[in-house]
Short mmCIF file of C-alpha atoms in Angstrom, two decimals:
data_model
loop_
_atom_site.label_atom_id
_atom_site.label_comp_id
_atom_site.label_asym_id
_atom_site.label_seq_id
_atom_site.Cartn_x
_atom_site.Cartn_y
_atom_site.Cartn_z
CA UNK A 197 -12.42 2.83 22.55
CA UNK A 198 -13.66 5.46 24.88
CA UNK A 199 -16.88 4.64 26.69
CA UNK A 200 -19.65 7.20 25.85
CA UNK A 201 -20.69 9.17 28.83
CA UNK A 202 -24.45 9.27 29.31
CA UNK A 203 -25.74 12.83 30.13
CA UNK A 204 -28.96 13.41 31.99
CA UNK A 205 -31.80 14.86 30.23
CA UNK A 206 -32.88 18.47 30.64
CA UNK A 207 -36.42 17.82 29.93
CA UNK A 208 -39.01 17.64 32.65
CA UNK A 209 -41.43 14.70 33.28
CA UNK A 210 -44.80 15.15 31.64
CA UNK A 211 -47.23 17.21 33.76
CA UNK A 212 -44.44 19.18 35.57
CA UNK A 213 -43.28 22.77 34.94
CA UNK A 214 -40.62 25.26 35.77
CA UNK A 215 -42.12 28.52 36.97
CA UNK A 216 -40.33 31.85 36.71
CA UNK A 217 -40.62 34.97 38.58
CA UNK A 218 -43.54 36.66 36.74
CA UNK A 219 -45.83 33.68 37.12
CA UNK A 220 -44.80 33.26 40.88
CA UNK A 221 -45.38 36.90 41.64
CA UNK A 222 -48.89 36.80 40.13
CA UNK A 223 -49.54 33.55 42.05
CA UNK A 224 -48.44 35.27 45.26
CA UNK A 225 -51.06 38.04 44.48
CA UNK A 226 -53.81 35.35 44.13
CA UNK A 227 -52.82 33.80 47.47
CA UNK A 228 -52.96 37.18 49.10
CA UNK A 229 -56.42 37.86 47.79
CA UNK A 230 -57.57 34.37 48.99
CA UNK A 231 -56.14 34.91 52.46
CA UNK A 232 -57.88 38.19 52.87
CA UNK A 233 -61.30 36.61 51.99
CA UNK A 234 -60.51 33.66 54.31
CA UNK A 235 -59.86 35.94 57.17
CA UNK A 236 -62.99 37.92 56.51
CA UNK A 237 -65.08 34.87 56.55
CA UNK A 238 -63.59 33.64 59.86
CA UNK A 239 -61.46 30.53 58.72
CA UNK A 240 -58.41 29.19 60.44
CA UNK A 241 -55.07 28.54 58.54
CA UNK A 242 -53.87 24.91 58.61
CA UNK A 243 -50.78 23.12 57.15
CA UNK A 244 -50.38 19.37 56.94
CA UNK A 245 -47.39 17.33 55.72
CA UNK A 246 -46.92 16.61 51.91
CA UNK A 247 -46.72 12.86 52.73
CA UNK A 248 -49.44 10.69 54.32
CA UNK A 249 -49.69 6.94 54.74
CA UNK A 250 -51.41 5.73 51.61
CA UNK A 251 -54.19 4.14 53.39
CA UNK A 252 -55.06 7.54 54.93
CA UNK A 253 -55.63 9.03 51.64
CA UNK A 254 -58.44 6.52 51.12
CA UNK A 255 -59.11 7.33 47.44
CA UNK A 256 -56.48 5.09 45.90
CA UNK A 257 -55.46 2.24 48.13
CA UNK A 258 -52.91 -0.39 46.96
CA UNK A 259 -54.68 -3.27 45.19
CA UNK A 260 -51.42 -5.00 44.22
CA UNK A 261 -47.85 -4.91 45.44
CA UNK A 262 -47.50 -1.22 44.79
CA UNK A 263 -50.08 1.76 44.55
CA UNK A 264 -50.06 2.65 40.79
CA UNK A 265 -53.23 4.62 40.25
CA UNK A 266 -53.53 8.31 40.95
CA UNK A 267 -50.83 8.88 43.54
CA UNK A 268 -46.99 8.94 43.73
CA UNK A 269 -45.90 6.39 46.45
CA UNK A 270 -43.07 4.51 47.89
CA UNK A 271 -42.59 1.74 50.50
CA UNK A 272 -41.34 2.80 53.94
CA UNK A 273 -40.67 -0.32 56.12
CA UNK A 274 -44.00 -2.16 56.07
CA UNK A 275 -46.12 0.72 55.10
CA UNK A 276 -46.76 2.69 51.91
CA UNK A 277 -46.32 6.43 51.85
CA UNK A 278 -47.89 8.63 49.11
CA UNK A 279 -47.63 12.27 48.32
CA UNK A 280 -51.09 13.78 49.14
CA UNK A 281 -53.57 13.74 46.23
CA UNK A 282 -55.69 16.52 47.65
CA UNK A 283 -56.03 18.44 50.83
CA UNK A 284 -59.27 17.00 51.94
CA UNK A 285 -58.05 13.54 53.09
CA UNK A 286 -55.23 15.05 55.15
CA UNK A 287 -57.88 17.26 56.75
CA UNK A 288 -60.09 14.27 57.49
CA UNK A 289 -57.01 12.59 59.22
CA UNK A 290 -56.21 15.79 61.15
CA UNK A 291 -59.69 16.12 62.32
CA UNK A 292 -59.90 12.63 63.56
CA UNK A 293 -56.59 12.81 65.46
CA UNK A 294 -57.71 16.13 67.07
CA UNK A 295 -61.53 15.44 67.23
CA UNK A 296 -62.03 16.49 70.96
CA UNK A 297 -59.78 19.51 70.78
CA UNK A 298 -61.39 21.27 67.82
CA UNK A 299 -64.45 23.52 67.83
CA UNK A 300 -67.30 22.26 65.88
CA UNK A 301 -67.84 23.30 63.25
CA UNK A 302 -64.16 23.53 62.55
CA UNK A 303 -63.68 26.14 59.77
CA UNK A 304 -60.18 25.71 58.16
CA UNK A 305 -58.45 26.69 54.90
CA UNK A 306 -55.13 25.48 53.53
CA UNK A 307 -52.86 26.20 50.66
CA UNK A 308 -50.51 23.48 49.57
CA UNK A 309 -48.93 21.51 46.83
CA UNK A 310 -50.62 18.26 45.86
CA UNK A 311 -49.34 15.57 43.31
CA UNK A 312 -51.60 13.40 40.93
CA UNK A 313 -50.27 10.59 38.91
CA UNK A 314 -52.78 11.18 36.15
CA UNK A 315 -52.65 12.18 32.46
CA UNK A 316 -51.84 15.98 32.21
CA UNK A 317 -53.47 18.50 29.79
CA UNK A 318 -53.82 22.19 29.21
CA UNK A 319 -53.71 23.83 32.68
CA UNK A 320 -53.80 20.37 34.28
CA UNK A 321 -50.60 19.49 35.99
CA UNK A 322 -49.24 16.54 38.03
CA UNK A 323 -47.96 18.85 40.67
CA UNK A 324 -49.97 21.98 41.49
CA UNK A 325 -50.83 24.38 44.21
CA UNK A 326 -54.32 23.90 45.59
CA UNK A 327 -56.55 25.99 47.88
CA UNK A 328 -59.18 24.37 50.13
CA UNK A 329 -61.76 25.77 52.55
CA UNK A 330 -63.92 23.42 54.60
CA UNK A 331 -66.47 23.22 57.37
CA UNK A 332 -66.07 20.15 59.55
CA UNK A 333 -68.65 19.10 62.09
CA UNK A 334 -71.82 20.46 60.72
CA UNK A 335 -74.78 19.22 58.58
CA UNK A 336 -76.29 22.85 58.27
CA UNK A 337 -76.54 23.58 54.70
CA UNK A 338 -75.71 27.23 55.57
CA UNK A 339 -72.15 26.11 55.37
CA UNK A 340 -72.57 24.73 51.87
CA UNK A 341 -74.40 27.93 50.78
CA UNK A 342 -71.65 30.05 52.14
CA UNK A 343 -68.85 28.15 50.41
CA UNK A 344 -70.42 28.96 47.14
CA UNK A 345 -70.49 32.61 48.01
CA UNK A 346 -67.11 32.47 49.21
CA UNK A 347 -65.67 30.92 46.11
CA UNK A 348 -67.39 33.43 44.00
CA UNK A 349 -65.88 36.35 46.00
CA UNK A 350 -62.36 34.80 45.87
CA UNK A 351 -62.68 34.47 41.81
CA UNK A 352 -63.72 38.08 41.72
CA UNK A 353 -61.04 39.34 43.86
CA UNK A 354 -58.43 37.28 41.80
CA UNK A 355 -59.50 39.17 38.57
CA UNK A 356 -62.63 37.45 37.11
CA UNK A 357 -65.78 39.50 36.35
CA UNK A 358 -69.04 38.25 37.69
CA UNK A 359 -70.22 37.32 34.26
CA UNK A 360 -67.04 35.31 33.29
CA UNK A 361 -67.93 32.33 35.58
CA UNK A 362 -70.97 30.60 37.14
CA UNK A 363 -71.45 28.43 40.22
CA UNK A 364 -73.23 25.46 39.14
CA UNK A 365 -74.98 23.20 41.91
CA UNK A 366 -76.48 19.95 42.15
CA UNK A 367 -76.84 17.11 44.76
CA UNK A 368 -75.44 13.58 44.68
CA UNK A 369 -78.52 12.38 46.20
CA UNK A 370 -80.49 13.18 42.93
CA UNK A 371 -78.42 11.06 40.58
CA UNK A 372 -78.07 8.32 43.17
CA UNK A 373 -81.76 8.33 44.11
CA UNK A 374 -82.75 8.30 40.40
CA UNK A 375 -80.55 5.32 39.67
CA UNK A 376 -82.13 3.45 42.64
CA UNK A 377 -85.68 4.33 41.37
CA UNK A 378 -84.71 2.94 37.93
CA UNK A 379 -83.66 -0.36 39.45
CA UNK A 380 -79.85 0.19 38.65
CA UNK A 381 -78.45 -1.55 41.73
CA UNK A 382 -75.30 -2.94 40.27
CA UNK A 383 -72.33 -0.78 41.69
CA UNK A 384 -70.39 -1.05 38.38
CA UNK A 385 -73.52 -0.09 36.39
CA UNK A 386 -74.04 2.84 38.73
CA UNK A 387 -70.50 4.01 38.33
CA UNK A 388 -70.53 3.80 34.57
CA UNK A 389 -73.79 5.56 34.41
CA UNK A 390 -72.59 8.42 36.67
CA UNK A 391 -69.44 8.93 34.59
CA UNK A 392 -71.56 9.12 31.48
CA UNK A 393 -73.62 11.83 33.14
CA UNK A 394 -70.36 13.74 33.94
CA UNK A 395 -69.39 13.77 30.39
CA UNK A 396 -72.50 15.62 28.99
CA UNK A 397 -70.63 18.75 28.26
CA UNK A 398 -67.88 16.95 26.28
CA UNK A 399 -69.84 14.45 24.37
CA UNK A 400 -73.41 15.91 24.12
CA UNK A 401 -76.72 14.15 24.77
CA UNK A 402 -76.12 11.65 21.99
CA UNK A 403 -72.72 10.66 23.43
CA UNK A 404 -74.30 10.17 26.98
CA UNK A 405 -76.92 8.01 25.32
CA UNK A 406 -74.33 5.82 23.92
CA UNK A 407 -72.39 5.47 27.19
CA UNK A 408 -75.56 4.58 28.98
CA UNK A 409 -76.20 2.09 26.31
CA UNK A 410 -73.62 -0.29 24.71
CA UNK A 411 -70.78 2.11 24.62
CA UNK A 412 -69.13 4.90 22.47
CA UNK A 413 -66.32 5.09 20.07
CA UNK A 414 -64.53 8.49 20.13
CA UNK A 415 -62.80 10.15 17.09
CA UNK A 416 -59.53 8.41 17.83
CA UNK A 417 -61.19 4.98 17.57
CA UNK A 418 -61.05 4.15 21.19
CA UNK A 419 -64.21 2.38 22.53
CA UNK A 420 -65.58 3.05 26.01
CA UNK A 421 -67.76 0.34 27.33
CA UNK A 422 -71.21 1.42 28.18
CA UNK A 423 -73.51 0.90 31.19
CA UNK A 424 -75.82 -1.30 29.10
CA UNK A 425 -79.00 0.24 30.34
CA UNK A 426 -82.54 -0.28 28.83
CA UNK A 427 -83.86 2.43 26.57
CA UNK A 428 -86.56 3.56 29.21
CA UNK A 429 -83.84 3.81 31.89
CA UNK A 430 -81.60 5.87 29.45
CA UNK A 431 -84.72 8.10 28.53
CA UNK A 432 -85.42 8.91 32.20
CA UNK A 433 -81.76 9.84 32.80
CA UNK A 434 -81.62 12.23 29.74
CA UNK A 435 -84.97 13.79 30.93
CA UNK A 436 -83.24 14.27 34.37
CA UNK A 437 -80.18 15.84 32.76
CA UNK A 438 -82.30 18.10 30.51
CA UNK A 439 -84.08 19.63 33.51
CA UNK A 440 -83.57 23.42 34.02
CA UNK A 441 -84.00 24.71 37.58
CA UNK A 442 -85.90 23.40 40.60
CA UNK A 443 -89.32 23.54 38.97
CA UNK A 444 -88.47 21.09 36.20
CA UNK A 445 -86.67 18.72 38.60
CA UNK A 446 -89.61 18.67 40.90
CA UNK A 447 -91.74 17.46 37.90
CA UNK A 448 -89.66 14.39 37.30
CA UNK A 449 -91.46 11.26 38.27
CA UNK A 450 -89.27 9.94 40.99
CA UNK A 451 -90.56 9.03 44.40
CA UNK A 452 -87.28 7.76 45.69
CA UNK A 453 -86.67 9.23 49.26
CA UNK A 454 -82.92 10.04 48.59
CA UNK A 455 -84.01 11.96 45.41
CA UNK A 456 -86.69 13.91 47.30
CA UNK A 457 -83.93 14.78 49.95
CA UNK A 458 -81.75 16.20 47.17
CA UNK A 459 -84.63 18.30 45.98
CA UNK A 460 -85.36 19.64 49.49
CA UNK A 461 -81.65 20.40 50.22
CA UNK A 462 -81.29 22.33 46.86
CA UNK A 463 -84.34 24.38 47.86
CA UNK A 464 -82.73 25.13 51.10
CA UNK A 465 -79.53 26.22 49.57
CA UNK A 466 -81.41 28.53 47.03
CA UNK A 467 -83.26 30.06 50.06
CA UNK A 468 -79.91 30.71 51.63
CA UNK A 469 -78.49 32.33 48.49
CA UNK A 470 -81.38 34.79 48.80
CA UNK A 471 -80.26 35.65 52.38
CA UNK A 472 -76.64 36.20 51.05
CA UNK A 473 -78.05 38.27 48.05
CA UNK A 474 -76.20 35.88 45.79
CA UNK A 475 -77.41 35.11 42.34
CA UNK A 476 -74.51 33.96 40.21
CA UNK A 477 -75.43 30.26 40.22
CA UNK A 478 -77.46 27.70 38.15
CA UNK A 479 -78.80 24.44 39.14
CA UNK A 480 -77.22 21.70 36.86
CA UNK A 481 -78.17 17.95 37.29
CA UNK A 482 -75.10 16.99 35.15
CA UNK A 483 -72.78 18.07 37.85
CA UNK A 484 -71.58 14.77 39.28
CA UNK A 485 -67.92 15.09 40.67
CA UNK A 486 -66.39 13.28 43.52
CA UNK A 487 -67.85 9.81 42.97
CA UNK A 488 -65.48 8.48 45.55
CA UNK A 489 -66.73 10.52 48.64
CA UNK A 490 -69.30 13.28 47.94
CA UNK A 491 -72.54 12.59 49.58
CA UNK A 492 -74.87 15.70 49.26
CA UNK A 493 -74.73 18.99 47.71
CA UNK A 494 -71.95 19.49 45.08
CA UNK A 495 -70.96 22.73 43.27
CA UNK A 496 -68.45 23.76 40.52
CA UNK A 497 -67.08 27.01 39.31
CA UNK A 498 -67.13 27.14 35.56
CA UNK A 499 -65.77 29.68 33.22
CA UNK A 500 -68.14 31.35 30.76
CA UNK A 501 -65.25 32.52 28.39
CA UNK A 502 -63.26 30.54 26.01
CA UNK A 503 -59.63 29.25 27.10
CA UNK A 504 -56.92 28.64 24.56
CA UNK A 505 -54.15 25.99 24.75
CA UNK A 506 -50.50 26.66 24.03
CA UNK A 507 -51.20 26.43 20.27
CA UNK A 508 -53.93 29.11 20.50
CA UNK A 509 -56.76 26.50 19.89
CA UNK A 510 -60.01 26.85 22.04
CA UNK A 511 -60.31 24.07 24.45
CA UNK A 512 -62.80 22.46 26.82
CA UNK A 513 -61.35 23.71 30.06
CA UNK A 514 -63.76 22.50 32.51
CA UNK A 515 -64.12 23.76 36.00
CA UNK A 516 -61.57 25.93 37.87
CA UNK A 517 -62.84 24.95 41.32
CA UNK A 518 -65.61 23.21 43.14
CA UNK A 519 -66.46 20.89 45.97
CA UNK A 520 -69.37 19.48 47.95
CA UNK A 521 -70.48 17.63 51.02
CA UNK A 522 -68.55 14.49 52.43
CA UNK A 523 -70.23 13.50 55.38
CA UNK A 524 -68.43 10.01 55.67
CA UNK A 525 -64.84 10.91 55.23
CA UNK A 526 -63.78 11.63 58.84
CA UNK A 527 -65.87 8.46 59.87
CA UNK A 528 -63.23 6.38 58.05
CA UNK A 529 -60.70 7.31 60.84
CA UNK A 530 -62.98 7.63 63.80
CA UNK A 531 -66.10 5.65 64.35
CA UNK A 532 -68.06 8.76 64.88
CA UNK A 533 -70.29 10.95 62.75
CA UNK A 534 -68.61 14.13 61.61
CA UNK A 535 -70.39 15.81 58.52
CA UNK A 536 -68.32 18.03 56.59
CA UNK A 537 -68.39 20.15 53.37
CA UNK A 538 -65.54 22.05 51.41
CA UNK A 539 -64.31 23.64 48.23
CA UNK A 540 -60.99 23.41 46.25
CA UNK A 541 -59.39 25.70 43.69
CA UNK A 542 -56.40 24.63 41.70
CA UNK A 543 -54.34 27.85 41.78
CA UNK A 544 -52.13 26.92 38.91
CA UNK A 545 -55.17 26.10 36.89
CA UNK A 546 -56.89 29.46 37.82
CA UNK A 547 -53.70 31.35 36.96
CA UNK A 548 -53.66 29.65 33.53
CA UNK A 549 -57.21 30.76 32.82
CA UNK A 550 -56.52 34.38 34.27
CA UNK A 551 -53.51 34.73 31.99
CA UNK A 552 -55.77 34.49 28.96
CA UNK A 553 -57.30 37.76 30.01
CA UNK A 554 -54.10 39.74 29.97
CA UNK A 555 -55.26 41.69 33.25
CA UNK A 556 -51.92 41.51 35.11
CA UNK A 557 -49.50 44.43 34.78
CA UNK A 558 -46.23 42.73 35.99
CA UNK A 559 -43.99 45.58 36.95
CA UNK A 560 -40.75 43.66 37.84
CA UNK A 561 -38.60 45.92 40.04
CA UNK A 562 -35.24 44.80 38.67
CA UNK A 563 -32.17 46.16 40.28
CA UNK A 564 -30.08 49.12 39.38
CA UNK A 565 -26.85 47.56 38.24
CA UNK A 566 -23.54 49.14 39.41
CA UNK A 567 -20.85 48.36 36.79
CA UNK A 568 -17.50 47.38 37.93
CA UNK A 569 -14.81 49.24 35.84
CA UNK A 570 -11.95 48.78 38.29
CA UNK A 571 -11.56 46.68 41.45
CA UNK A 572 -9.69 49.53 43.20
CA UNK A 573 -13.06 51.41 43.26
CA UNK A 574 -14.99 48.85 45.17
CA UNK A 575 -15.42 51.04 48.24
CA UNK A 576 -17.06 53.80 46.09
CA UNK A 577 -19.31 51.11 44.38
CA UNK A 578 -20.35 49.86 47.96
CA UNK A 579 -21.08 53.34 49.20
CA UNK A 580 -23.54 53.76 46.19
CA UNK A 581 -24.95 50.26 46.84
CA UNK A 582 -25.50 50.87 50.52
CA UNK A 583 -27.08 54.25 49.71
CA UNK A 584 -29.60 52.68 47.29
CA UNK A 585 -30.57 49.63 49.37
CA UNK A 586 -31.01 51.83 52.52
CA UNK A 587 -33.57 53.94 50.59
CA UNK A 588 -35.45 50.69 49.46
CA UNK A 589 -34.05 50.85 45.92
CA UNK A 590 -33.22 47.45 44.48
CA UNK A 591 -29.41 47.47 43.57
CA UNK A 592 -26.56 45.13 42.94
CA UNK A 593 -22.99 45.34 42.06
CA UNK A 594 -21.97 43.22 39.03
CA UNK A 595 -20.77 40.09 40.57
CA UNK A 596 -19.25 38.39 37.43
CA UNK A 597 -15.61 38.71 36.11
CA UNK A 598 -16.41 39.86 32.56
CA UNK A 599 -15.70 43.11 30.73
CA UNK A 600 -17.63 46.14 30.38
CA UNK A 601 -19.51 44.85 27.24
CA UNK A 602 -20.54 41.71 29.09
CA UNK A 603 -21.86 43.64 32.02
CA UNK A 604 -24.08 45.70 29.62
CA UNK A 605 -25.40 42.39 28.26
CA UNK A 606 -26.08 41.14 31.73
CA UNK A 607 -27.97 44.25 32.41
CA UNK A 608 -30.03 43.83 29.23
CA UNK A 609 -30.89 40.26 30.14
CA UNK A 610 -32.14 41.27 33.67
CA UNK A 611 -34.06 44.05 32.04
CA UNK A 612 -32.44 46.54 34.26
CA UNK A 613 -33.75 50.04 33.70
CA UNK A 614 -30.67 51.77 35.03
CA UNK A 615 -26.92 51.07 35.14
CA UNK A 616 -24.41 53.14 37.11
CA UNK A 617 -21.00 53.59 35.62
CA UNK A 618 -18.07 55.15 37.75
CA UNK A 619 -14.66 55.33 36.60
CA UNK A 620 -11.63 57.55 37.37
CA UNK A 621 -13.45 60.87 36.79
CA UNK A 622 -16.57 60.03 38.76
CA UNK A 623 -14.65 58.70 41.76
CA UNK A 624 -12.22 61.55 41.94
CA UNK A 625 -14.91 64.13 41.73
CA UNK A 626 -17.65 62.29 43.76
CA UNK A 627 -19.83 61.96 40.69
CA UNK A 628 -22.08 59.27 39.27
CA UNK A 629 -22.85 58.52 35.59
CA UNK A 630 -26.43 57.09 35.09
CA UNK A 631 -27.66 55.47 31.96
CA UNK A 632 -31.45 54.76 31.45
CA UNK A 633 -31.34 51.57 29.35
CA UNK A 634 -33.26 50.85 26.22
CA UNK A 635 -34.76 47.34 26.90
CA UNK A 636 -33.31 44.69 24.63
CA UNK A 637 -30.00 43.51 23.27
CA UNK A 638 -29.24 46.20 20.60
CA UNK A 639 -27.35 48.54 22.86
CA UNK A 640 -24.99 45.76 24.12
CA UNK A 641 -24.51 44.28 20.79
CA UNK A 642 -23.36 47.59 19.27
CA UNK A 643 -21.15 48.62 22.18
CA UNK A 644 -17.65 47.48 22.26
CA UNK A 645 -16.01 50.07 24.70
CA UNK A 646 -17.00 52.69 27.13
CA UNK A 647 -16.20 55.35 24.52
CA UNK A 648 -18.79 53.77 22.20
CA UNK A 649 -21.28 53.92 25.16
CA UNK A 650 -20.75 57.53 25.96
CA UNK A 651 -21.08 58.48 22.38
CA UNK A 652 -24.34 56.73 21.88
CA UNK A 653 -27.42 58.97 21.02
CA UNK A 654 -29.08 58.10 24.31
CA UNK A 655 -26.29 59.64 26.32
CA UNK A 656 -26.12 59.14 29.98
CA UNK A 657 -26.19 61.79 32.58
CA UNK A 658 -23.22 62.58 35.05
CA UNK A 659 -24.06 64.49 38.17
CA UNK A 660 -23.01 64.62 41.89
CA UNK A 661 -23.45 61.51 43.90
CA UNK A 662 -25.62 63.47 46.31
CA UNK A 663 -28.27 63.81 43.48
CA UNK A 664 -28.49 60.17 42.70
CA UNK A 665 -31.66 59.42 44.65
CA UNK A 666 -33.56 62.43 43.07
CA UNK A 667 -32.49 61.28 39.58
CA UNK A 668 -33.72 57.71 40.12
CA UNK A 669 -37.05 58.94 41.36
CA UNK A 670 -37.78 61.10 38.37
#
């Protein structure tokens, strides 16, 4: 009996995607817009390796024999290596390594692929291109304020209207200070409470109350354990989340020092926004993000229009970018204070949202195809090829081994607008036959010979080779 040969799967792992030219060209456009803004704002371009020591990433350290949460890792000798989860931890490592050589503040931006071993979703991949901009070495809130202005300008340059997104701001000191004031000192209770706050947009006020209490069962029947807070503690947190603007936040009865610091920092940022003449923001106490390392002001860029998934159903898309202050991250590497603040945008996620607007006119400059009717005319074909390319016209000679009909099918699949056909008559008389193709497969399907082609109702033009450039530019 013949042993069955196992063939590899053509499917991709969940959370990964093949990207074709149209998407990549549009993504290159976004990158160009971002780089222009970053140069304008005086940031320095930086690149770090894709792999770091796992302990350097900090967010997900191995707690057993192998790191298994959040990162893709392997063991290299006696140390674990991981694909970077974000661009911030590598920046902290770079800053610590070059601490005495860098200007402070050090203003850097980076574009690079990051990998997350997490559950994927619409517009949320396990491998994606990320953009970061950071100030390292300053506690001046002017830096935080400018990052909000900067991310807003980037989103507008990439194709969003000012009214299609909003920059939401808050401060980690507010929620942390409030929990302290409520006597919630257990770190696990604090963590569950903060995650409950973060889910306000998804589960609503009633859902948050359940998560702050005994717990909540979702539509699928899965139960999430709650923080088990007392009712008066829960009521105070809901009052906090319901606050609109600085005025209402200041009226909350909380004398905690950390909470008041958060209020004052928000006041300063709003004052700075006035200097920048920036008003596309709102204060939202429910913004939590970055439980692992954010220490002060935090911000998110949130879309104000609906986003659909692959099935055409409106989905909760969440933020397309954001950031905050992380004053303790560099200190992990070097026992020296180094305050920092930064923003991140997932470019693939942004592109997913932008594609919903159908604002990109993708004019793919596919080549003019020079058909090969006879190998003995290759010199003539190459003369045409060199003429076109030297005049910045994309062109190629058919490089397959198939007949004329197959060459036309190839041109259709490549969406070529023009094909050049040269046989005995053209070569002898220094002529060129040029056909302006009708995009699609019908032409090639109905064509069995060159005679059929020449008799088609969309007849091609034949003219002197010297006129070819002028004909293509019409």
